[in-house]
Short mmCIF file of C-alpha atoms in Angstrom, two decimals:
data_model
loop_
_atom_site.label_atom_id
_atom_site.label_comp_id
_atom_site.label_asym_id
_atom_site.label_seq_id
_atom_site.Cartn_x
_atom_site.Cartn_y
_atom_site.Cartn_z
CA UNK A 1 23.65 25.98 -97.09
CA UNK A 2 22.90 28.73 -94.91
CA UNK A 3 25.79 29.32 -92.28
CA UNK A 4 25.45 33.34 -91.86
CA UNK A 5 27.47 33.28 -88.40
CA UNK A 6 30.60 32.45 -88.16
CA UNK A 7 29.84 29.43 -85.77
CA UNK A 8 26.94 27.20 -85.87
CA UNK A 9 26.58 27.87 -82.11
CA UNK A 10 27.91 29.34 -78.74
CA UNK A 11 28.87 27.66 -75.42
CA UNK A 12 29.54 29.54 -72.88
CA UNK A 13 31.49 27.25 -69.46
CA UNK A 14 30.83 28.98 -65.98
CA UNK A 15 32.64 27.95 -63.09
CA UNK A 16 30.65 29.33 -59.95
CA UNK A 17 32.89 29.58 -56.66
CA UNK A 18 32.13 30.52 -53.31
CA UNK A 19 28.02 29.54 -54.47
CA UNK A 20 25.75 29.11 -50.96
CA UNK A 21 26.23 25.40 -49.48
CA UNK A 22 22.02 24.92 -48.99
CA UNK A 23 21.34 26.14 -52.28
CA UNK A 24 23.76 23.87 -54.73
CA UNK A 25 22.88 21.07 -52.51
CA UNK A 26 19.18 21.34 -52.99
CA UNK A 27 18.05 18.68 -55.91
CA UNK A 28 14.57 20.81 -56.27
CA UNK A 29 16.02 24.23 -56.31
CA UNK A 30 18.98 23.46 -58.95
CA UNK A 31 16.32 21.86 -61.24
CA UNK A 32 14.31 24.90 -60.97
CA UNK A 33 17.20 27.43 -61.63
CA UNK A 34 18.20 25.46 -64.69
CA UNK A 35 14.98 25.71 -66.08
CA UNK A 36 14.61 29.45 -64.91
CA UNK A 37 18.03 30.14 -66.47
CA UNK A 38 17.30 28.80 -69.84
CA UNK A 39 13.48 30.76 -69.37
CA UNK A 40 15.08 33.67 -69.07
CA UNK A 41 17.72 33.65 -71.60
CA UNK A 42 14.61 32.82 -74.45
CA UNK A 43 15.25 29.15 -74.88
CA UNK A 44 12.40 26.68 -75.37
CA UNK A 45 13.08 23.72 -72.66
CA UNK A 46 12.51 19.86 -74.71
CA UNK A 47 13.88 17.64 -71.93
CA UNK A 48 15.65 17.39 -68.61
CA UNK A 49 17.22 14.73 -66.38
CA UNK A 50 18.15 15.82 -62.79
CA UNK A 51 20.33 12.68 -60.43
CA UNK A 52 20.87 13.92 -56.32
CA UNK A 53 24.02 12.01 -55.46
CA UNK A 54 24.59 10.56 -52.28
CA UNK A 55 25.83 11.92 -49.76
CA UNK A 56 25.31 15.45 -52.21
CA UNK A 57 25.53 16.75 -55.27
CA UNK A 58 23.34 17.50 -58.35
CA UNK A 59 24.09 17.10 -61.60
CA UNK A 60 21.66 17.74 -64.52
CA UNK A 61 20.83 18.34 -68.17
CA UNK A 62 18.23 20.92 -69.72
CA UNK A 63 17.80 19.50 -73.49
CA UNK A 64 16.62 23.26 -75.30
CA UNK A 65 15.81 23.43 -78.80
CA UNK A 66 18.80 25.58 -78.76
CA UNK A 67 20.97 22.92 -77.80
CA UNK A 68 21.68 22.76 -73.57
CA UNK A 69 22.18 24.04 -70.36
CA UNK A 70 24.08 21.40 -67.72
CA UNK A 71 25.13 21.89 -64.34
CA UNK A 72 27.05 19.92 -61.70
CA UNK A 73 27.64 20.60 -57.71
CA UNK A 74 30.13 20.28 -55.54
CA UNK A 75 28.57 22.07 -51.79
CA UNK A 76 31.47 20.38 -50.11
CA UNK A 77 33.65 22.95 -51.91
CA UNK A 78 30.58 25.24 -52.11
CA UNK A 79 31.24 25.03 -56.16
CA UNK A 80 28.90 24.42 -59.32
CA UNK A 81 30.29 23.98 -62.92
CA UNK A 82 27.87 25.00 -65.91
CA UNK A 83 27.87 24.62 -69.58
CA UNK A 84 24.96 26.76 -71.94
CA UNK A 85 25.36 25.72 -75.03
CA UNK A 86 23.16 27.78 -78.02
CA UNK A 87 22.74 28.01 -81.53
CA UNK A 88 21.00 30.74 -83.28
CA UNK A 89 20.90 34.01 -82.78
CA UNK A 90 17.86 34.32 -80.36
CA UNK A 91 19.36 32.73 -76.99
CA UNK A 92 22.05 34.89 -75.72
CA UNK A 93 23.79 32.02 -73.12
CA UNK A 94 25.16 34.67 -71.12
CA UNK A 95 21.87 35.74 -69.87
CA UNK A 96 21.40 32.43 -68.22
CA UNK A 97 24.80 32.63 -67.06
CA UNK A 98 24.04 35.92 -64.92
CA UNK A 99 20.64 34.46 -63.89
CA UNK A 100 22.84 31.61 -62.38
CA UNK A 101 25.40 33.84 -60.91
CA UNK A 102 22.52 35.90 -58.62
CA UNK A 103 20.71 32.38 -57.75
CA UNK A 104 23.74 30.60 -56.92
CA UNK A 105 24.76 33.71 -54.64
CA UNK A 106 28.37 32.86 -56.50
CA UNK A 107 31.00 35.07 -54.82
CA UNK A 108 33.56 34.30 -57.97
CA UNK A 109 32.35 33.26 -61.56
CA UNK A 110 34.80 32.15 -64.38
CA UNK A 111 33.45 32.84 -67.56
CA UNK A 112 34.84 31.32 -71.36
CA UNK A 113 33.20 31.41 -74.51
CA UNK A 114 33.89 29.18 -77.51
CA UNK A 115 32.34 28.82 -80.28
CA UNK A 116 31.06 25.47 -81.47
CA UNK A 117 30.40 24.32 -85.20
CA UNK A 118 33.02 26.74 -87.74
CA UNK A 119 31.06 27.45 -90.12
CA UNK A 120 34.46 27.73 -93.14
CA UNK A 121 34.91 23.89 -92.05
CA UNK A 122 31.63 23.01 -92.42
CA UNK A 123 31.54 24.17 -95.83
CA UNK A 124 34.75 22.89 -96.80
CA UNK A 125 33.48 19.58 -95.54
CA UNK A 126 30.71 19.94 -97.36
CA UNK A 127 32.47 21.21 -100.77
CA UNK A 128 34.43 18.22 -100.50
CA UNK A 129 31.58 16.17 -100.19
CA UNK A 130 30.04 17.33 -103.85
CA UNK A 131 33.28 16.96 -105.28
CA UNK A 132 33.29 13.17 -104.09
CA UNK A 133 29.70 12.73 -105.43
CA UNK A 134 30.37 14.56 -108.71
CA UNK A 135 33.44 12.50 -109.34
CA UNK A 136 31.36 9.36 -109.02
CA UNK A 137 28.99 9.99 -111.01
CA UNK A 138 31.33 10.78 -113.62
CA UNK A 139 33.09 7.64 -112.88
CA UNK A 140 30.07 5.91 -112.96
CA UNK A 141 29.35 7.59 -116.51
CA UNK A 142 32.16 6.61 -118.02
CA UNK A 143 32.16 3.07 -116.63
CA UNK A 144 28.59 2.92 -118.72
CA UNK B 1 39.89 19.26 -48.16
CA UNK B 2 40.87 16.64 -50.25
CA UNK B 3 42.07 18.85 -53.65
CA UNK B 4 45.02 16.67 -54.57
CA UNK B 5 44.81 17.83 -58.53
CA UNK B 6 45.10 21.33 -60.56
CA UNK B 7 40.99 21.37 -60.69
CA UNK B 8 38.02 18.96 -59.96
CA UNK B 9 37.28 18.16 -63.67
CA UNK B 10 38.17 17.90 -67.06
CA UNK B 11 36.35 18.95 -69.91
CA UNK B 12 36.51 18.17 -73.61
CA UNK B 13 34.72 19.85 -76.28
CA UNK B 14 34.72 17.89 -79.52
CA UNK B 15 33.73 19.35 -83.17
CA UNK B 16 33.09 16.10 -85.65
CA UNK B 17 33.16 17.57 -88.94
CA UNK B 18 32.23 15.65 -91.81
CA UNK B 19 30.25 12.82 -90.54
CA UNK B 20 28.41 10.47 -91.98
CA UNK B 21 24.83 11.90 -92.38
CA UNK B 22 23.45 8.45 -92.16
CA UNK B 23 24.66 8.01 -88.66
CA UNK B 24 24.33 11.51 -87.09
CA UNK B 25 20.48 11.61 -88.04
CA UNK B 26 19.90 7.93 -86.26
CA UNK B 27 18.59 8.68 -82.81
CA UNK B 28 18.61 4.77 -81.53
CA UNK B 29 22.23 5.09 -82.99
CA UNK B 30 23.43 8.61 -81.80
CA UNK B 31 22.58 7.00 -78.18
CA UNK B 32 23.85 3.51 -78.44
CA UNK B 33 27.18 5.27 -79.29
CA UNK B 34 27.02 8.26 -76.48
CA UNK B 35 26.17 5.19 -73.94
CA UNK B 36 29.31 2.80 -75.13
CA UNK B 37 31.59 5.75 -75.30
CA UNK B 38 30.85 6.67 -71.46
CA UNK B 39 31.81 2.74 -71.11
CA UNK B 40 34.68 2.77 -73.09
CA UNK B 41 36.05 6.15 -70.86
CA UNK B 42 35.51 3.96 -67.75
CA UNK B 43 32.51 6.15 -67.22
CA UNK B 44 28.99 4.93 -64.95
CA UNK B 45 26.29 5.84 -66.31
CA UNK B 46 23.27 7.44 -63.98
CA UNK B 47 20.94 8.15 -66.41
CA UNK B 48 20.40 9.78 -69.90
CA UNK B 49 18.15 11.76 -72.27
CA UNK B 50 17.61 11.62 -75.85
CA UNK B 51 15.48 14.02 -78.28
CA UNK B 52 15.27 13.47 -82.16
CA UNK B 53 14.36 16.93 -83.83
CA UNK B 54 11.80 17.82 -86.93
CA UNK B 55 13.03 17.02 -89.66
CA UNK B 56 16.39 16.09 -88.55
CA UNK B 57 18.90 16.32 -85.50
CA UNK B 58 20.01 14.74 -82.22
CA UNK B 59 19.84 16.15 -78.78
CA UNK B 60 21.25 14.42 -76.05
CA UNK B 61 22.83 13.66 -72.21
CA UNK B 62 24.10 11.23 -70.56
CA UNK B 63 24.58 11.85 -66.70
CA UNK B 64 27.78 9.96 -65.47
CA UNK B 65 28.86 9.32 -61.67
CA UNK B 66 31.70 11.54 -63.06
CA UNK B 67 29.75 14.18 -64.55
CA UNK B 68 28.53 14.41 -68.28
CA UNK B 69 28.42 13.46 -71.98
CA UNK B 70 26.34 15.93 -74.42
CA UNK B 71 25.74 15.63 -77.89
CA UNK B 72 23.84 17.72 -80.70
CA UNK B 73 24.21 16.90 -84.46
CA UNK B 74 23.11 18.55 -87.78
CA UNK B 75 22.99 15.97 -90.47
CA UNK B 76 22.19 19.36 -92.80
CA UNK B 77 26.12 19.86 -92.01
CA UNK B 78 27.43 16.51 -91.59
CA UNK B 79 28.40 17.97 -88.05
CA UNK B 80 28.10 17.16 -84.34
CA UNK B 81 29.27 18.69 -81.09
CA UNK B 82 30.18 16.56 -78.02
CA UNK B 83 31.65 17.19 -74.85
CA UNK B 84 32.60 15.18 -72.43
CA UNK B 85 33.12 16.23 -68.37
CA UNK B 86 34.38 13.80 -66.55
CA UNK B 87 35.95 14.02 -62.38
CA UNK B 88 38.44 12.11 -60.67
CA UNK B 89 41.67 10.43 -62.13
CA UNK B 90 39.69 7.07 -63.09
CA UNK B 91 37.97 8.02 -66.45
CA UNK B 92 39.62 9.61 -69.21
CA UNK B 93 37.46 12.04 -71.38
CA UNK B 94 39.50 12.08 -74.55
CA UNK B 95 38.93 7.94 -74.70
CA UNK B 96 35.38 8.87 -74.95
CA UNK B 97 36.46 11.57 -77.95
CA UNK B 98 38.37 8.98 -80.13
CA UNK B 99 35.30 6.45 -79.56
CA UNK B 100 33.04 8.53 -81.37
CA UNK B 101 35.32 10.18 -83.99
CA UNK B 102 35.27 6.43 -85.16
CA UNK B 103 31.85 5.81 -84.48
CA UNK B 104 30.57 9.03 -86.36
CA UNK B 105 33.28 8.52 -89.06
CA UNK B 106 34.42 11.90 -88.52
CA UNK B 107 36.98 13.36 -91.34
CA UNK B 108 37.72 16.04 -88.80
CA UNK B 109 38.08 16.14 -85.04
CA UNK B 110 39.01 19.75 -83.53
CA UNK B 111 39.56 18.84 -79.67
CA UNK B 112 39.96 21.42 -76.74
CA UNK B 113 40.47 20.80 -73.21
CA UNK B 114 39.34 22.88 -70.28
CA UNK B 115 40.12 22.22 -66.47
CA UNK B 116 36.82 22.83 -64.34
CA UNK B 117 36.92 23.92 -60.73
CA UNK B 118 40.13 25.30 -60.04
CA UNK B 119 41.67 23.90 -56.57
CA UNK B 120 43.54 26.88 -55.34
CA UNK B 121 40.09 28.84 -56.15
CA UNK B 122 38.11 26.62 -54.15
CA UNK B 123 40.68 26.50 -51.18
CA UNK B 124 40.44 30.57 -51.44
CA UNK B 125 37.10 30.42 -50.85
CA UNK B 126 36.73 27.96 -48.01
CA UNK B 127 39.73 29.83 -46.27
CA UNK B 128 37.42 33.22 -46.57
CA UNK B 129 34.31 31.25 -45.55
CA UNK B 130 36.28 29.58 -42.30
CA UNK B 131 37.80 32.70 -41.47
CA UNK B 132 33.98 35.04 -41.76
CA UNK B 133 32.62 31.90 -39.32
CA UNK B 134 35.34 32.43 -36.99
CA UNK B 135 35.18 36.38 -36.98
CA UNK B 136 31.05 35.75 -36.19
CA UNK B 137 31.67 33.81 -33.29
CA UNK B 138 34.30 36.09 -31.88
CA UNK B 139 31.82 38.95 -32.36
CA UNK B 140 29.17 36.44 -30.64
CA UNK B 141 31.60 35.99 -28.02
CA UNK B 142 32.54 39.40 -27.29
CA UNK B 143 29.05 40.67 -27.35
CA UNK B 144 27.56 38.00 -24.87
#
């Protein structure tokens, strides 16, 4: 098991206020942002899904082989809400956040980072896991 | 405006630890479950994207009316991350959450909760946005 970090991965939530009304409305431009953003913080784009609701709104999913990037709109409150999620240690998320803030044209951006994945509680999970095993097998043994 | 709550959204961020690897590294299963737990939250779902990694892992979205539902696992770990962004007071994210900490047969479930799109931020920055329109047309005004 290699867990050098101390979390599996990093997600970083942005909320973007005060963003430009024609901008988070635009279906086209968000979708190209999102995939901009994850470009330039170094991830490698698998998938995306992008859904225009009516009467506005985007909301949409960049699937990275670092994990994700989302984002959702709101231009009636001239507000978008983002999530980059990474793992590894070659995608720094908050490089995609900045990219965001500038194309947004966010006046306010709220910023948390958590990280995702513990790596101690993976292990334990994982030591108790061979324990279970081992103990069957010696169960198992002495049943024979 | 219509801000009646605290924010727009709520957001939980789920840590499964201890899964069972069987189940986490099953793509067709990994999105059966994502799409009943959006059903189970009360959730409608828009549309959705799934990726299975090489050699093992699950990437995926599901884009609700009320925002999102991610999930990435690593059956290496016996470990997935989920979160779950819902709007509005009709679907409730942490149904979603106990769904799948049955579904994955989770030993451990660390849950946090964020609010997303604070409402007195938002107000502030419609105020400042109404009050800039008004102080253009006055200068209009004045100057014709």
């Amino acid at each position: 098991m290699n867990l050098k970090n101390r979390a599996l991965g990093r997600h970083v939530l942005i909320d973007y206020y005060g963003c430009t009304t024609e901008i988070i409305e635009n279906n086209g431009l968000i979708e190209q942002y999102m995939q901009e953003a994850a470009d330039y913080a170094g991830a490698r784009v698998v998938e995306s899904v992008f859904h225009h609701f009516n009467p506005y709104g985007v909301s949409g999913a960049v699937i990275i082989a670092e994990s994700h990037l989302t984002i959702h709109t709101w231009p009636e409150y001239d507000f978008a809400s983002v999530d980059v999620f990474t793992c590894g240690d070659e995608v720094d998320p908050k490089k995609a956040a900045d990219y965001l803030t500038i194309k947004l044209q966010a006046k306010k951006t709220e910023l948390t980072e958590l990280p995702r994945g513990i790596a101690k509680n993976i292990k334990q999970f994982a030591n108790q896991r061979d324990k279970d095993k081992q103990e069957k097998m010696e169960m198992e043994k002495s049943e024979g």
